[in-house]
Coordinates of C-alpha atoms and ligand atoms in Angstrom, one line a residue:
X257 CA 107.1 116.2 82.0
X258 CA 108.2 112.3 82.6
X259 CA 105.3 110.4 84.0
X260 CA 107.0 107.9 86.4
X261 CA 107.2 104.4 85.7
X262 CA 104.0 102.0 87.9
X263 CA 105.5 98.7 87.8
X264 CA 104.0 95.7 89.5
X265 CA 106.9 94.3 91.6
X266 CA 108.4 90.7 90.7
X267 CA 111.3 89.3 92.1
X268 CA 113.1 91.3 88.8
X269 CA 111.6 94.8 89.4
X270 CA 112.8 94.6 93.3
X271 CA 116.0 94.1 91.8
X272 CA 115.8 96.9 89.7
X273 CA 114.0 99.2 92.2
X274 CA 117.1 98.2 94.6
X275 CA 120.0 99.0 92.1
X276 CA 118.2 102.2 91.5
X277 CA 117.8 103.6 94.9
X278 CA 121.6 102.4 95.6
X279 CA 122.0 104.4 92.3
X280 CA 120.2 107.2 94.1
X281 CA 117.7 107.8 93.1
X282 CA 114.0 107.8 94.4
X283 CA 111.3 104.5 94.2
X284 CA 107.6 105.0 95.8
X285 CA 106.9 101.7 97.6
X286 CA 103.7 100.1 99.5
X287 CA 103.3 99.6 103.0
X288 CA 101.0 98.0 105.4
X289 CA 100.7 102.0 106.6
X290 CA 100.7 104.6 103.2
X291 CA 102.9 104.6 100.3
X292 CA 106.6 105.7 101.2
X293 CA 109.2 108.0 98.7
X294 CA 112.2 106.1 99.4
X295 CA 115.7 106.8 98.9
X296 CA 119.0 105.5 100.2
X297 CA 119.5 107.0 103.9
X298 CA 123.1 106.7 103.5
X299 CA 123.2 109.4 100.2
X300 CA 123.5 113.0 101.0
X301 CA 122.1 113.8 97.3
X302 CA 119.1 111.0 97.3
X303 CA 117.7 112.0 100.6
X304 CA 118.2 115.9 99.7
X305 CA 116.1 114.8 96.0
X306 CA 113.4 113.3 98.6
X307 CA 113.1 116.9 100.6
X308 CA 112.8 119.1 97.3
X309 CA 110.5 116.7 95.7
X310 CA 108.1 116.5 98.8
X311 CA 108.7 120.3 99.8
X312 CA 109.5 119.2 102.7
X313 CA 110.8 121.6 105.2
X314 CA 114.4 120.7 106.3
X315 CA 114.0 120.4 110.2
X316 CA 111.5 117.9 109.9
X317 CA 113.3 114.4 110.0
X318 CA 112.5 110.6 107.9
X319 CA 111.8 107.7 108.8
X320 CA 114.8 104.6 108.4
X321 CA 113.0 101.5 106.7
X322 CA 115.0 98.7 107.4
X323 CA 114.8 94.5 106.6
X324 CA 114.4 93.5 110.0
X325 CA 115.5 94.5 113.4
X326 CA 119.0 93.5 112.9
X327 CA 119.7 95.9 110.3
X328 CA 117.6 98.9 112.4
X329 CA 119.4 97.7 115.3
X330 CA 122.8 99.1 113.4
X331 CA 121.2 102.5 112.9
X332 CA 120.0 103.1 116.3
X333 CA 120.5 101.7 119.9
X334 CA 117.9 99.7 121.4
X335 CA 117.2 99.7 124.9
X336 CA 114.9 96.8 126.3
X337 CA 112.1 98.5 126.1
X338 CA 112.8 98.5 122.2
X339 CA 114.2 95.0 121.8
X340 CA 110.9 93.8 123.5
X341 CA 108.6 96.2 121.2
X342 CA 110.7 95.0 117.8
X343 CA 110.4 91.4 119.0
X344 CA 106.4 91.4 119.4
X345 CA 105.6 94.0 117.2
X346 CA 107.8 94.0 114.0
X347 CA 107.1 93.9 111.2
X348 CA 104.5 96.5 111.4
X349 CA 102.9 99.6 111.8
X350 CA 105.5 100.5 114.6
X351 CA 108.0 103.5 114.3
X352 CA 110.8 104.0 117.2
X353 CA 112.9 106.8 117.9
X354 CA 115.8 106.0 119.1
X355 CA 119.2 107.6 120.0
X356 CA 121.0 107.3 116.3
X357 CA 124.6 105.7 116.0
X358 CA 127.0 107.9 114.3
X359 CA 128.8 105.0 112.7
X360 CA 125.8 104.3 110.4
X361 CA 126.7 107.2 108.0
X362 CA 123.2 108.0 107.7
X363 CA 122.8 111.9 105.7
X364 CA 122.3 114.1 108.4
X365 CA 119.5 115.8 106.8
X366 CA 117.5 112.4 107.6
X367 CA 117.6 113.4 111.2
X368 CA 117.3 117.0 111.1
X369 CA 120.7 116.9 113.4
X370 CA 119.1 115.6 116.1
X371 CA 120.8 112.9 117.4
X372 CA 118.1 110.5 117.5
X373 CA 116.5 108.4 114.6
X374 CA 113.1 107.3 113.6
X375 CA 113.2 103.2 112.5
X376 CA 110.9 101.3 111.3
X377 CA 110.6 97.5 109.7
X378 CA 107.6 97.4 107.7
X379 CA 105.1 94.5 107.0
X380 CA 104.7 95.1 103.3
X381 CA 105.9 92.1 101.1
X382 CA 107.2 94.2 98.6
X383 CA 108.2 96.9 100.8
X384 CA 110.4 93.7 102.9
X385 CA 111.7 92.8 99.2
X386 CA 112.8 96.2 98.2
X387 CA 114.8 96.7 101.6
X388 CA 116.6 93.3 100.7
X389 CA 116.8 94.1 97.4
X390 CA 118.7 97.7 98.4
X391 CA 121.1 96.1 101.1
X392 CA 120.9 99.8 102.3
X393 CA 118.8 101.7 105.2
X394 CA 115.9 103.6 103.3
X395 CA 114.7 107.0 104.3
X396 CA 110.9 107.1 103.2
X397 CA 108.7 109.4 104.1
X398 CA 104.7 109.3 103.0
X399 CA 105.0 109.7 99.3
X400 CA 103.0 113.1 98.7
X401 CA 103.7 116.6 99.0
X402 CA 104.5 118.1 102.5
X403 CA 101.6 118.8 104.2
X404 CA 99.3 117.1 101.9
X405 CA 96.9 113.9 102.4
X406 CA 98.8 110.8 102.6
X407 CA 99.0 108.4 99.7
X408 CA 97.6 104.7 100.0
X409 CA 97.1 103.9 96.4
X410 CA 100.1 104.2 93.6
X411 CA 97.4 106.6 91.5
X412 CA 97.7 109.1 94.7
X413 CA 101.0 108.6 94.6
X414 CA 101.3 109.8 90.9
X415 CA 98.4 112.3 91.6
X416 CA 100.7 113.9 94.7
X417 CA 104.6 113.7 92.8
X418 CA 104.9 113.3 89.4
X419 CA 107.6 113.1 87.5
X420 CA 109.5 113.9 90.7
X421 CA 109.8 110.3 91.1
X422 CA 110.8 107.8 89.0
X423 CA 109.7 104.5 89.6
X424 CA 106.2 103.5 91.5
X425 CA 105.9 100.0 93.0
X426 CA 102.1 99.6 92.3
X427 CA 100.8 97.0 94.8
X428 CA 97.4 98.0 95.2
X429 CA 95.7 100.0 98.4
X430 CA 97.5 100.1 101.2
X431 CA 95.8 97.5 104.4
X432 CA 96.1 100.1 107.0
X433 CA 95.5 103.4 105.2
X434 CA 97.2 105.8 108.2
X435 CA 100.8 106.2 108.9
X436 CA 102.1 104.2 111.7
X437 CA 102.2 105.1 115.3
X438 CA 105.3 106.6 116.4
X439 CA 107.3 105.8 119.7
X440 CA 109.9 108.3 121.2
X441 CA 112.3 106.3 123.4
X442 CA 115.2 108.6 124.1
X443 CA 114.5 109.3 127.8
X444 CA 113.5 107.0 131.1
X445 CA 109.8 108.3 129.4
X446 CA 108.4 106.4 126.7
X447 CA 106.3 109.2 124.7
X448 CA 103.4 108.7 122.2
X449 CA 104.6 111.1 119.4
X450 CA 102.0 109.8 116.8
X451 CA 99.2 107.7 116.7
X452 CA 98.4 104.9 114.5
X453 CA 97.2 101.5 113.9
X454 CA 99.7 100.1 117.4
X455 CA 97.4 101.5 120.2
X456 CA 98.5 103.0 123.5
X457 CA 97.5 99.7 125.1
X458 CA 99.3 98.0 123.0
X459 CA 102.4 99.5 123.7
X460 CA 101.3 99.9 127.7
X461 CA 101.1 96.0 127.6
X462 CA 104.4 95.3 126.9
X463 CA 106.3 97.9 128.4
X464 CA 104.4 100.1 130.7
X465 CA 103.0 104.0 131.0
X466 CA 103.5 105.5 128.0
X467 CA 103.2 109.3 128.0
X468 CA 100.0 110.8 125.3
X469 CA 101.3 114.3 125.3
X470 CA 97.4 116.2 125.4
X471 CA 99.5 119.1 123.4
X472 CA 100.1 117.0 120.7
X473 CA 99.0 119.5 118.4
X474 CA 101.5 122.2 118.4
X475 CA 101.6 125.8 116.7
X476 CA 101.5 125.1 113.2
X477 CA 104.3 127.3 112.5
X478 CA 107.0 126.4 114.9
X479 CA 109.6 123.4 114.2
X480 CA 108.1 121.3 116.5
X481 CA 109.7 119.8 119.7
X482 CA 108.4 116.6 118.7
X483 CA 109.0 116.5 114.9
X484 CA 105.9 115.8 112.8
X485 CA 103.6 117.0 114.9
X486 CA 102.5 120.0 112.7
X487 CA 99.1 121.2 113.5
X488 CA 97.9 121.9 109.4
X489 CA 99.0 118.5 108.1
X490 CA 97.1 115.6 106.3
X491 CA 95.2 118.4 104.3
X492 CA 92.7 118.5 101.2
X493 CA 92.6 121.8 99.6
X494 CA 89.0 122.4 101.0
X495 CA 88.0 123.1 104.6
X496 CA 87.4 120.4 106.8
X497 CA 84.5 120.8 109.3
X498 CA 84.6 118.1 112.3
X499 CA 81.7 116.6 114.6
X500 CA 79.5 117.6 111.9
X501 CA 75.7 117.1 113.3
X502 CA 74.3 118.2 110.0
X503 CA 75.3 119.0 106.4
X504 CA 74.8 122.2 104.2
X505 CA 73.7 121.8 101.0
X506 CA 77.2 123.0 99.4
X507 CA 79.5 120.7 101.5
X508 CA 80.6 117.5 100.8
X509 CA 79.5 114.8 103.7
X510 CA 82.2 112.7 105.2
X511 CA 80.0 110.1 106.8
X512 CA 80.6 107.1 109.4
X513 CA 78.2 104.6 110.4
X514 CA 74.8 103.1 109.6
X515 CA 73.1 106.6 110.7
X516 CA 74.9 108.6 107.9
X517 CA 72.6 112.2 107.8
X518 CA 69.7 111.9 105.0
X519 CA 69.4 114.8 103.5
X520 CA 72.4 117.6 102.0
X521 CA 75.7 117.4 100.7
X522 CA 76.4 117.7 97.4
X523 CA 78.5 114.7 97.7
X524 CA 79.1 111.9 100.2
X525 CA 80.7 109.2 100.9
X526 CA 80.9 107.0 103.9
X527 CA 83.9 105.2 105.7
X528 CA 82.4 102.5 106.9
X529 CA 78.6 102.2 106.6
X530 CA 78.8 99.0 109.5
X531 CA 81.3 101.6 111.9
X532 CA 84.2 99.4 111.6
X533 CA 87.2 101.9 112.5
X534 CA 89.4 99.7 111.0
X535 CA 87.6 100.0 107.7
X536 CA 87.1 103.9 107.6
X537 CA 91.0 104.5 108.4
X538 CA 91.7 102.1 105.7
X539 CA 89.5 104.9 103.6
X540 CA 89.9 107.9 105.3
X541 CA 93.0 109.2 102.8
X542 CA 91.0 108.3 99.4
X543 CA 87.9 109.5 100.5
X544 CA 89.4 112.9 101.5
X545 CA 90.9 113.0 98.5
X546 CA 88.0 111.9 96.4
X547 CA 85.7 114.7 98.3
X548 CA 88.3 117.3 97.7
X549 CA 86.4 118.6 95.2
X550 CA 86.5 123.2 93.7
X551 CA 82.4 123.2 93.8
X552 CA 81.9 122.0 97.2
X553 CA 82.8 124.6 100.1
X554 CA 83.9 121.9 102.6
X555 CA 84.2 118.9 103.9
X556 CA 81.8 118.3 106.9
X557 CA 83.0 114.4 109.0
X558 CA 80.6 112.9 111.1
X559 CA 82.3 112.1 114.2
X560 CA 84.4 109.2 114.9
X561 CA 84.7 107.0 118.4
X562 CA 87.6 108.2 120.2
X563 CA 88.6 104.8 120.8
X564 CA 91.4 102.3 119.5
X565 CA 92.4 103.0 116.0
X566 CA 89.2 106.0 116.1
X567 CA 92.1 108.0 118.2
X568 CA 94.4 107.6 114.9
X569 CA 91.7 109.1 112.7
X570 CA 90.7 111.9 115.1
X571 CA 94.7 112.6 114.9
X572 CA 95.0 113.0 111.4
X573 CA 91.2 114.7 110.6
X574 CA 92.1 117.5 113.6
X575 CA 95.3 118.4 111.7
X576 CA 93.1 118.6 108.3
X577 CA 90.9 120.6 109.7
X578 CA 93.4 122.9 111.7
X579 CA 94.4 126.7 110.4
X580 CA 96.8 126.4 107.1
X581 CA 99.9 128.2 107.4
X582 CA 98.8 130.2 104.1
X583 CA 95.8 130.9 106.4
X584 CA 97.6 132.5 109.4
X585 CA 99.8 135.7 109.5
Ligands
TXA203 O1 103.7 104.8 108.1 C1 104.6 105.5 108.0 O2 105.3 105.9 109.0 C2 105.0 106.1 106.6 C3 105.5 104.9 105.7 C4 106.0 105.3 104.4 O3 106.5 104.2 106.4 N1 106.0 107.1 106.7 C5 105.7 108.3 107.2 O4 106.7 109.2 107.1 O5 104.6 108.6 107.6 P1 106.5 110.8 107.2 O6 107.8 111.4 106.9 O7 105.4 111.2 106.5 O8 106.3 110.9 108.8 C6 107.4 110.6 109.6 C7 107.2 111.4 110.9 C8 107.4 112.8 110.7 O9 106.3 113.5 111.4 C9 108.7 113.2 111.4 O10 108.7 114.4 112.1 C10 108.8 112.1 112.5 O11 108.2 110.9 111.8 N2 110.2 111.8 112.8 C11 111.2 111.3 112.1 N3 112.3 111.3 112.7 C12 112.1 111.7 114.0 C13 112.8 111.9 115.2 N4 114.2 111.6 115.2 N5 112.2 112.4 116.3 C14 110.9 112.6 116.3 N6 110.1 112.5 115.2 C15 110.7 112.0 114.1
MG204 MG1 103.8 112.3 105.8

């Protein structure tokens, strides 16, 4: 097995990393959000490497990194509503599906055949050099496989792929540490499809009602009617147990807070000891991963406020802790 290249980017590896994904072939890249698997959205092979290397099923679309709103604005059409969102809030933690323009030439297995497209313009200095670099749109999704826990260092990243990709842009932990919020605006109805570190009022503020489907968690099965949201997703390979109020003595303790419990766990580590949310979603995905651990029987989470970026986290620790599909019948 090839381990995959970690470089630290220069000026001279985003050259390289862009001749190689316009070569395509796949380069892991920072964000503001989680590490991305990138590959050229406009190469049929690239983009299919990007599915088998993820195990990805096929009806679940990518996200389009682009440069800046220019270049996303000649994959998708923006309304106002979008032109207003990309103005204030790119680059960033924003995602926007929007109605996709044929003429792009994206692979059609980036959209799942749906004829609407998820773009984003991402924050990330290197991420921002590697999309000029590549002159191309880039499909990334979260660089680990399907149904795993999200990458936000390059060792995760390494951890999660392998030799299934070939070059890591190492740049350190990711700022944000959960994927970003996602915006469907194909109808008069602007719908929360995930959230993330761009909050509901956020969005309200600058163009209105936005619609937080309660469903959002749907069967964990079915190809979903709003792609992504997979009940089991965001997993470790142990349990997880929410609201904990106590914890046995075999389970690992996901505390928040400066009221973490005393006694039990076998392990423990705490997202933020001061309850900043912003600090335990920048942890949440490493300390999973570092309590995902064969001699403890789960993972018991304190509960998180429900408020802000807190909604985020509750997002993604429901769908760790929902049914796996190996689980179900
Ligand atoms: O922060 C992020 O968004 C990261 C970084 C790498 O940019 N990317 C990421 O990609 O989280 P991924 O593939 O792990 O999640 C993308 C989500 C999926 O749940 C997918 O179903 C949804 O976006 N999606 C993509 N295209 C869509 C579309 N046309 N309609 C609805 N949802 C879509
Ligand atoms: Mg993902």
């Amino acid at each position: 097995m090839i381990a995959p290249e970690l470089v630290t980017p220069s000026a001279s590896v985003l050259v390289r990393a862009g001749q190689w994904l316009r070569a395509g072939r796949l380069v892991a890249f920072p964000t503001e959000t989680v590490y991305g698997l990138g590959a050229d959205a406009t190469n049929p092979e690239a983009v299919a490497a990007i599915f088998a290397a993820k195990g990805r099923p096929s009806y679940n679309p990518l996200i389009v990194h682009c440069a800046g709103a220019d270049a996303a604005a000649r994959v998708a059409v923006f309304d106002e509503r979008a032109s207003i969102l990309a103005e204030t809030l790119w680059p960033g933690p924003l995602t926007l599906v929007l109605p996709v323009r044929p003429e792009a030439g994206l692979a059609p297995a980036v959209t799942a055949g749906l004829g609407t497209v998820a773009v984003r313009v991402p924050a990330h200095p290197t991420a921002h050099g590697l999309l000029l670099a590549a002159g191309c749109p880039v499909a990334a999704p979260s660089a680990n496989r399907s149904g795993g826990v999200s990458p936000t260092t390059p060792q995760h990243v390494v951890e999660s792929l392998g030799s299934a990709v070939a070059m890591v842009l190492a740049a350190g932990r990711c700022a944000v540490g959960l994927e970003s919020t996602i915006l469907g605006l194909c109808g008069p109805q602007a719908v929360l499809l995930r959230p993330g570190a761009v909050t509901l009022a956020d969005l309200e503020a600058l163009i209105g009602p936005v619609e937080n489907p309660e469903n959002i968690v749907a069967g964990a099965h079915a190809a979903p009617s709003a792609p992504g949201q997979l009940a089991s997703h965001y997993a470790p390979h142990l349990p997880v147990r929410l609201n904990a109020a106590t914890v046995e003595a075999e389970e690992a303790l996901l505390a928040f807070g400066p009221d973490a419990f005393v006694r039990g766990g076998r392990r423990r580590l705490n997202l933020s000891p001061g309850g900043d949310l912003h600090e335990a979603a920048a942890n949440l995905y490493a300390m999973l991963r570092a309590l995902d651990d064969p001699g403890c029987r789960a993972i018991a989470v304190m509960p998180i406020p429900d408020h802000g970026i807190g909604l985020a986290i509750n997002d993604r620790l429901r769908r760790a802790a929902a049914p796996r599909e190996t689980e179900t019948p």
